[in-house]
mmCIF file of C-alpha atoms and ligand atoms in Angstrom:
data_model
loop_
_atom_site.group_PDB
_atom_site.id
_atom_site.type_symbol
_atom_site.label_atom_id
_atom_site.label_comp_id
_atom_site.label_asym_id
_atom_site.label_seq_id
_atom_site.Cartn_x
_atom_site.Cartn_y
_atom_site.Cartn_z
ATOM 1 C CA UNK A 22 -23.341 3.552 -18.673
ATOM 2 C CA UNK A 23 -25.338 3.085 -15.407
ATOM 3 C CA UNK A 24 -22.228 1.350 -14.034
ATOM 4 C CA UNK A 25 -23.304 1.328 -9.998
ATOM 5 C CA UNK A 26 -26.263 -0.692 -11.210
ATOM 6 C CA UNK A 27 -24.924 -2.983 -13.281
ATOM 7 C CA UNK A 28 -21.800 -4.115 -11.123
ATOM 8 C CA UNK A 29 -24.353 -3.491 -7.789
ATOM 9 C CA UNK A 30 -24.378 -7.483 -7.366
ATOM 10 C CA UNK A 31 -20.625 -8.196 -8.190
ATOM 11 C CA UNK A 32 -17.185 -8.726 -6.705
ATOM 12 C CA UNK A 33 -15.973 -5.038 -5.689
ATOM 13 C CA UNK A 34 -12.632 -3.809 -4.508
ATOM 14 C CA UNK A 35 -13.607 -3.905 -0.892
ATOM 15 C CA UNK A 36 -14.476 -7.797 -0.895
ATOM 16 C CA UNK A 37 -10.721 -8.628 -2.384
ATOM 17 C CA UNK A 38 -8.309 -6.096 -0.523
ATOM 18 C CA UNK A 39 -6.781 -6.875 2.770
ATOM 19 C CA UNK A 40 -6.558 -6.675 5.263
ATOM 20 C CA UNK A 41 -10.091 -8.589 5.192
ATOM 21 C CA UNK A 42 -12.593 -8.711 8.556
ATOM 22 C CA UNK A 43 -10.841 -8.981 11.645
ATOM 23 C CA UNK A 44 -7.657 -8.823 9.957
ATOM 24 C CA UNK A 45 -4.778 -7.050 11.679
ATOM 25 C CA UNK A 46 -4.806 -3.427 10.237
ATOM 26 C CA UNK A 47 -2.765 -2.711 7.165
ATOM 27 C CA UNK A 48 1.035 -2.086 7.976
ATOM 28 C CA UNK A 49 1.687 1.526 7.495
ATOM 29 C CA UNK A 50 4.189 3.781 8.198
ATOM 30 C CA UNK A 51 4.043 7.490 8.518
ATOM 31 C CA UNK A 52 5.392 10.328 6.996
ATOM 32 C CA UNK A 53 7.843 11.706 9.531
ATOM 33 C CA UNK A 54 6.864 10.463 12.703
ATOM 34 C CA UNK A 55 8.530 7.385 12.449
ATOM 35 C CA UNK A 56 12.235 6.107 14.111
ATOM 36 C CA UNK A 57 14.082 4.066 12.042
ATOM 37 C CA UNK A 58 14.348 1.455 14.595
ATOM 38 C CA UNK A 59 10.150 1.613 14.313
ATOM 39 C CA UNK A 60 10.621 0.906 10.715
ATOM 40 C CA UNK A 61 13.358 -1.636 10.749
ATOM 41 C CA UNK A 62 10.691 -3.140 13.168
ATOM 42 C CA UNK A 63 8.286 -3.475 10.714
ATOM 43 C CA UNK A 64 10.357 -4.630 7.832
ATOM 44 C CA UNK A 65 11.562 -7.098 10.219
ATOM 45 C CA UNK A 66 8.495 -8.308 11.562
ATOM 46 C CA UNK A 67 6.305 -8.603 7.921
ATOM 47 C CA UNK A 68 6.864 -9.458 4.806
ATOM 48 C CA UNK A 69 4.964 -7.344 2.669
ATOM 49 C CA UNK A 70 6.982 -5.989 -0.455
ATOM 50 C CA UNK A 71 5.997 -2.546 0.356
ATOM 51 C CA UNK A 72 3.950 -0.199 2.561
ATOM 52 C CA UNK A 73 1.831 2.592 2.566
ATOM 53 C CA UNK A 74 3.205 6.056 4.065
ATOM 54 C CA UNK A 75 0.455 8.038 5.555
ATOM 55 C CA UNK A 76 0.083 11.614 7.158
ATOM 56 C CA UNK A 77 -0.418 9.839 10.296
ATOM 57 C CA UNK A 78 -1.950 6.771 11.669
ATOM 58 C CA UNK A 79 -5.289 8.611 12.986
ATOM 59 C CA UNK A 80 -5.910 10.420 9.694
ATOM 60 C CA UNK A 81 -5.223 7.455 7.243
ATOM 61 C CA UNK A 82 -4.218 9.869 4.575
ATOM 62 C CA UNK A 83 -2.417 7.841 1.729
ATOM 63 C CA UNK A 84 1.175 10.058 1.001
ATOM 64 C CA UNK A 85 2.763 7.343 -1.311
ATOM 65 C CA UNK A 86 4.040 3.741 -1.257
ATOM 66 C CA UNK A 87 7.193 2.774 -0.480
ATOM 67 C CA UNK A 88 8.907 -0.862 -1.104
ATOM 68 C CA UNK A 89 9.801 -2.842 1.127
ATOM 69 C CA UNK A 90 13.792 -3.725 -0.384
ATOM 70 C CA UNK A 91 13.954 0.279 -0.926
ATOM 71 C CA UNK A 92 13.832 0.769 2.665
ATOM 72 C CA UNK A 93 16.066 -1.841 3.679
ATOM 73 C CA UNK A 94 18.847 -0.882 1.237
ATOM 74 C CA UNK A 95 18.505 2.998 2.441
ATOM 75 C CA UNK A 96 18.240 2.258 6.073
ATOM 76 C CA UNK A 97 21.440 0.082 5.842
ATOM 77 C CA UNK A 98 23.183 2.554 3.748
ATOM 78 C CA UNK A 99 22.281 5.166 6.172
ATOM 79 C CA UNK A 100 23.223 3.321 9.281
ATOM 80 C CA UNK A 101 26.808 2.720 7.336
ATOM 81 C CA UNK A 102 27.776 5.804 5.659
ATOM 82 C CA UNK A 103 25.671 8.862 6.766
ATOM 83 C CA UNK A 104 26.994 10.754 10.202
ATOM 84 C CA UNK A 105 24.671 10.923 12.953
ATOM 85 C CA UNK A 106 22.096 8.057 11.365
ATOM 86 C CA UNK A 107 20.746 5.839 14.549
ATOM 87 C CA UNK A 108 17.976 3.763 15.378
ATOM 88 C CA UNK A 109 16.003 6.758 16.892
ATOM 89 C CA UNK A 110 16.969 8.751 14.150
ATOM 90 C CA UNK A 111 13.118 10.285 12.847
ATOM 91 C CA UNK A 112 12.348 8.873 9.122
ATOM 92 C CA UNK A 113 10.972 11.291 7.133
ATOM 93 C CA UNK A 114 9.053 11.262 3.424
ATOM 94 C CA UNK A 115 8.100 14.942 3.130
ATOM 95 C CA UNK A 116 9.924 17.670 1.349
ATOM 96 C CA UNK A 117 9.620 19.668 4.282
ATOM 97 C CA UNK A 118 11.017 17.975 7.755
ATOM 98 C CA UNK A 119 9.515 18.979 10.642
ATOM 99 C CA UNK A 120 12.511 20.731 12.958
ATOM 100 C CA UNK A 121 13.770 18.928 16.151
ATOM 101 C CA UNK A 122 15.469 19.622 19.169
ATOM 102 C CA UNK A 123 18.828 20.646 18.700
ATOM 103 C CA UNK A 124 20.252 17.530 20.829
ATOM 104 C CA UNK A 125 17.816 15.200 18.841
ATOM 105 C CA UNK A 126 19.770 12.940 16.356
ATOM 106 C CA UNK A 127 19.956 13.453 12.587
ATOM 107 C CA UNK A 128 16.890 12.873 10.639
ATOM 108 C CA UNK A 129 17.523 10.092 7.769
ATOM 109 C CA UNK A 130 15.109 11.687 4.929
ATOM 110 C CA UNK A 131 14.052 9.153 2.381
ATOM 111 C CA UNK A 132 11.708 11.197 -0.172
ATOM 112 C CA UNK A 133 13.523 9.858 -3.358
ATOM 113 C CA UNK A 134 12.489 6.155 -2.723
ATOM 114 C CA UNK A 135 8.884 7.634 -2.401
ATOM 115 C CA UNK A 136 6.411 6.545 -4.893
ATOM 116 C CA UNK A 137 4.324 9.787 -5.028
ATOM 117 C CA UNK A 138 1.654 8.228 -7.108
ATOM 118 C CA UNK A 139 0.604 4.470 -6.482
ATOM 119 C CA UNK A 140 -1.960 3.727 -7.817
ATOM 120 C CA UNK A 141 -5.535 3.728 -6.141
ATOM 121 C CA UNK A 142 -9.140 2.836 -6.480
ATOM 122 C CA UNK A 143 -12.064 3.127 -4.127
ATOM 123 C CA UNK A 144 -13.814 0.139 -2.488
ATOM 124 C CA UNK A 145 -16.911 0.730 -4.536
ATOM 125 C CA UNK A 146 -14.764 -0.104 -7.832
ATOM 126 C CA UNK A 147 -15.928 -3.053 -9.253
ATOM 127 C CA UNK A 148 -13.568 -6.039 -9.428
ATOM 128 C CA UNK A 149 -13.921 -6.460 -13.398
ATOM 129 C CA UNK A 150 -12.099 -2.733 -13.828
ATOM 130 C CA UNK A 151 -9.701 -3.445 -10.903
ATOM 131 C CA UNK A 152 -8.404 -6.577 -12.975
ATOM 132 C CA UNK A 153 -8.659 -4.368 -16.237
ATOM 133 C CA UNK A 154 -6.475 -1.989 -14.635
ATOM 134 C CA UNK A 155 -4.183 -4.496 -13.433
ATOM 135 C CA UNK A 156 -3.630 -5.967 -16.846
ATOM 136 C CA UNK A 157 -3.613 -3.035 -18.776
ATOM 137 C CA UNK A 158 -1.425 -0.783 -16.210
ATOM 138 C CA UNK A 159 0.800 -4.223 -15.310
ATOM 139 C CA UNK A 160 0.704 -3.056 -11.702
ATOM 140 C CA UNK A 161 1.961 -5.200 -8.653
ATOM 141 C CA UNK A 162 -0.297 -3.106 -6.439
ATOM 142 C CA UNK A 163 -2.985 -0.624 -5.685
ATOM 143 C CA UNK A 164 -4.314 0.809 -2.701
ATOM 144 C CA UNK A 165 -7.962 1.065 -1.955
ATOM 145 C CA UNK A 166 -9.512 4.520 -0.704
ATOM 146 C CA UNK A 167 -12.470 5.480 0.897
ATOM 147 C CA UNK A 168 -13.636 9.446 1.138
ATOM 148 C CA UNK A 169 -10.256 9.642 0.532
ATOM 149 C CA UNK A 170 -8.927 7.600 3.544
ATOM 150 C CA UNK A 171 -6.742 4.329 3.328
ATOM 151 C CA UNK A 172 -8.161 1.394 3.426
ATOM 152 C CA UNK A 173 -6.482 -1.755 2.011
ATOM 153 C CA UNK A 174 -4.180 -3.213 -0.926
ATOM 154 C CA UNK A 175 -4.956 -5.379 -3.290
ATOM 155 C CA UNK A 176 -1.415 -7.263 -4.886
ATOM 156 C CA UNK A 177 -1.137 -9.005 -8.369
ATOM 157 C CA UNK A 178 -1.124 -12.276 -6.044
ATOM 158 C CA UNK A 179 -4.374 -10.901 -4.608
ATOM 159 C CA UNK A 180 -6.081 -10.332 -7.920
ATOM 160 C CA UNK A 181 -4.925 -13.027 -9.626
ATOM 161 C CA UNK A 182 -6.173 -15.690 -6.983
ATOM 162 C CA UNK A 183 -9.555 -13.844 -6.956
ATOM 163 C CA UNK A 184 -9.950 -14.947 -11.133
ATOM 164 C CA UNK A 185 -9.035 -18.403 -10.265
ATOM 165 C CA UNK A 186 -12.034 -18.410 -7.870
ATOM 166 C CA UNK A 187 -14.100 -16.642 -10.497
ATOM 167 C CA UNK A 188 -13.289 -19.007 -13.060
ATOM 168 C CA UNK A 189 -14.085 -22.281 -10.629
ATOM 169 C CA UNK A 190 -17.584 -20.614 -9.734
ATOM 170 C CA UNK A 191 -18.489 -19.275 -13.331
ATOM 171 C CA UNK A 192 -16.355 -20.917 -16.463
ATOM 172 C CA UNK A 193 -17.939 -17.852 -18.398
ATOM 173 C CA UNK A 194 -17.141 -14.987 -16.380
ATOM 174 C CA UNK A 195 -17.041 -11.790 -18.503
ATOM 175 C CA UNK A 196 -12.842 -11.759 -17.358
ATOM 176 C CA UNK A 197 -12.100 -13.963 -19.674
ATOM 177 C CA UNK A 198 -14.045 -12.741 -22.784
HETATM 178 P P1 ADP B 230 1.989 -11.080 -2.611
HETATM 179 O O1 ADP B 230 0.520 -10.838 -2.682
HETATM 180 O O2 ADP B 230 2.645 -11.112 -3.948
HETATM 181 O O3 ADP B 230 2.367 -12.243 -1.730
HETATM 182 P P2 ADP B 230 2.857 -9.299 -0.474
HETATM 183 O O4 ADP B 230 3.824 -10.213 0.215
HETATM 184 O O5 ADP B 230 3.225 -7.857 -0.540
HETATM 185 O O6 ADP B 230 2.630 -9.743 -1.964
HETATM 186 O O7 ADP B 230 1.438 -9.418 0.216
HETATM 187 C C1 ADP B 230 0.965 -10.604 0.853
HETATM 188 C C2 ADP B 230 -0.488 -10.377 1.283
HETATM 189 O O8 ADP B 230 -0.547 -9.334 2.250
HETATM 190 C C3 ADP B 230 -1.421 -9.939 0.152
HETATM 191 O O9 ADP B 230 -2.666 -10.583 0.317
HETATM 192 C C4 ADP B 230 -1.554 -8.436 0.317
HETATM 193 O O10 ADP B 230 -2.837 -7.975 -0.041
HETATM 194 C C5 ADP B 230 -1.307 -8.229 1.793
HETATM 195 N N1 ADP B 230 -0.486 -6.998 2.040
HETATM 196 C C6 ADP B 230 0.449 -6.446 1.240
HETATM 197 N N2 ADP B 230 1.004 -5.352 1.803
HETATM 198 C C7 ADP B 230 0.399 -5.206 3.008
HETATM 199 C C8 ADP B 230 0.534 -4.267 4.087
HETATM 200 N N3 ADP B 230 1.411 -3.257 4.035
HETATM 201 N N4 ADP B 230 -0.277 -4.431 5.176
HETATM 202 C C9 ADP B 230 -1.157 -5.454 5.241
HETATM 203 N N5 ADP B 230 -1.328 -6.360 4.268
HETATM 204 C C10 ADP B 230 -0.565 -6.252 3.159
#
């Protein structure tokens, strides 16, 4: 049970997230700091299927995940339909929305299309569990942590590109037992 050890010399979370090495940092958006002209910027200028929602950019704390057609469809029904929605309007994914200036415009709040819960591991996990988890969970994501911190995302794409390179290096590796 001395898993550290044994998995010391193999493929861990951290070597198969991105963003990798002198990557751009991961696309984030924050919990009610946000306009939604900021985030239609980002939608608009990536194409990740989702994004992490964090306290706030300095602090890296991981709030929940949000997708990326979730926040397309809300932000165009809000634009549309609710009164006061424009593109400085604040997004917010708390409960509790931070109070504004009176003259400020009306804060579009989009908690529901929260996921709460993605799933994360650290960047110690090995790579062997990560796929495990993948498999046996039949996720499409899950962020990596460090001390609690954001660090990366690892997609189905992601992990299942790192077992074709497993298999091409080692025909016998233990993922396909
Ligand atoms: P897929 O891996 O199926 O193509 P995405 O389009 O969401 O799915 O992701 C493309 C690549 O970008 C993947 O390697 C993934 O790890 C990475 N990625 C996904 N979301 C983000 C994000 N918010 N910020 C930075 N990189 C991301």
């Amino acid at each position: 049970l001395e898993a550290k050890e044994e998995f010391s010399h193999k493929t861990r979370a951290m070597d198969v997230m991105r963003p990798r090495k002198n990557d751009p940092p991961l696309t984030v958006i924050t919990q009610d700091s946000m306009s939604v002209e900021d985030v239609e910027t980002i939608v608009g200028s990536t194409t990740y299927s989702g994004y992490p929602v964090v306290v706030s950019r300095t602090s890296q704390r991981l709030v929940g995940f949000v997708l990326r057609r979730d926040l397309i469809i809300s932000i165009e029904n809000a634009r549309k339909k609710q009164d006061g929605i424009v593109s400085t309007s604040v997004i917010c994914f708390t409960d509790y929305c931070p109070p504004l200036p009176p003259s400020s415009p009306s804060v579009l709040k989009l908690r529901s299309i929260l996921d709460l819960s993605p799933f994360t591991v650290t960047d110690e996990t090995p790579m062997e569990i990560v796929v495990d988890i993948f498999r046996k969970l039949g996720l499409r994501q899950c962020l990596v942590t460090h001390n609690g911190k954001l660090l990366g995302i690892i997609t189905k794409k992601d992990v299942l590109k790192h077992i074709a390179q497993m298999a091409n290096q080692d025909p016998d590796s233990i993922l396909f037992n």
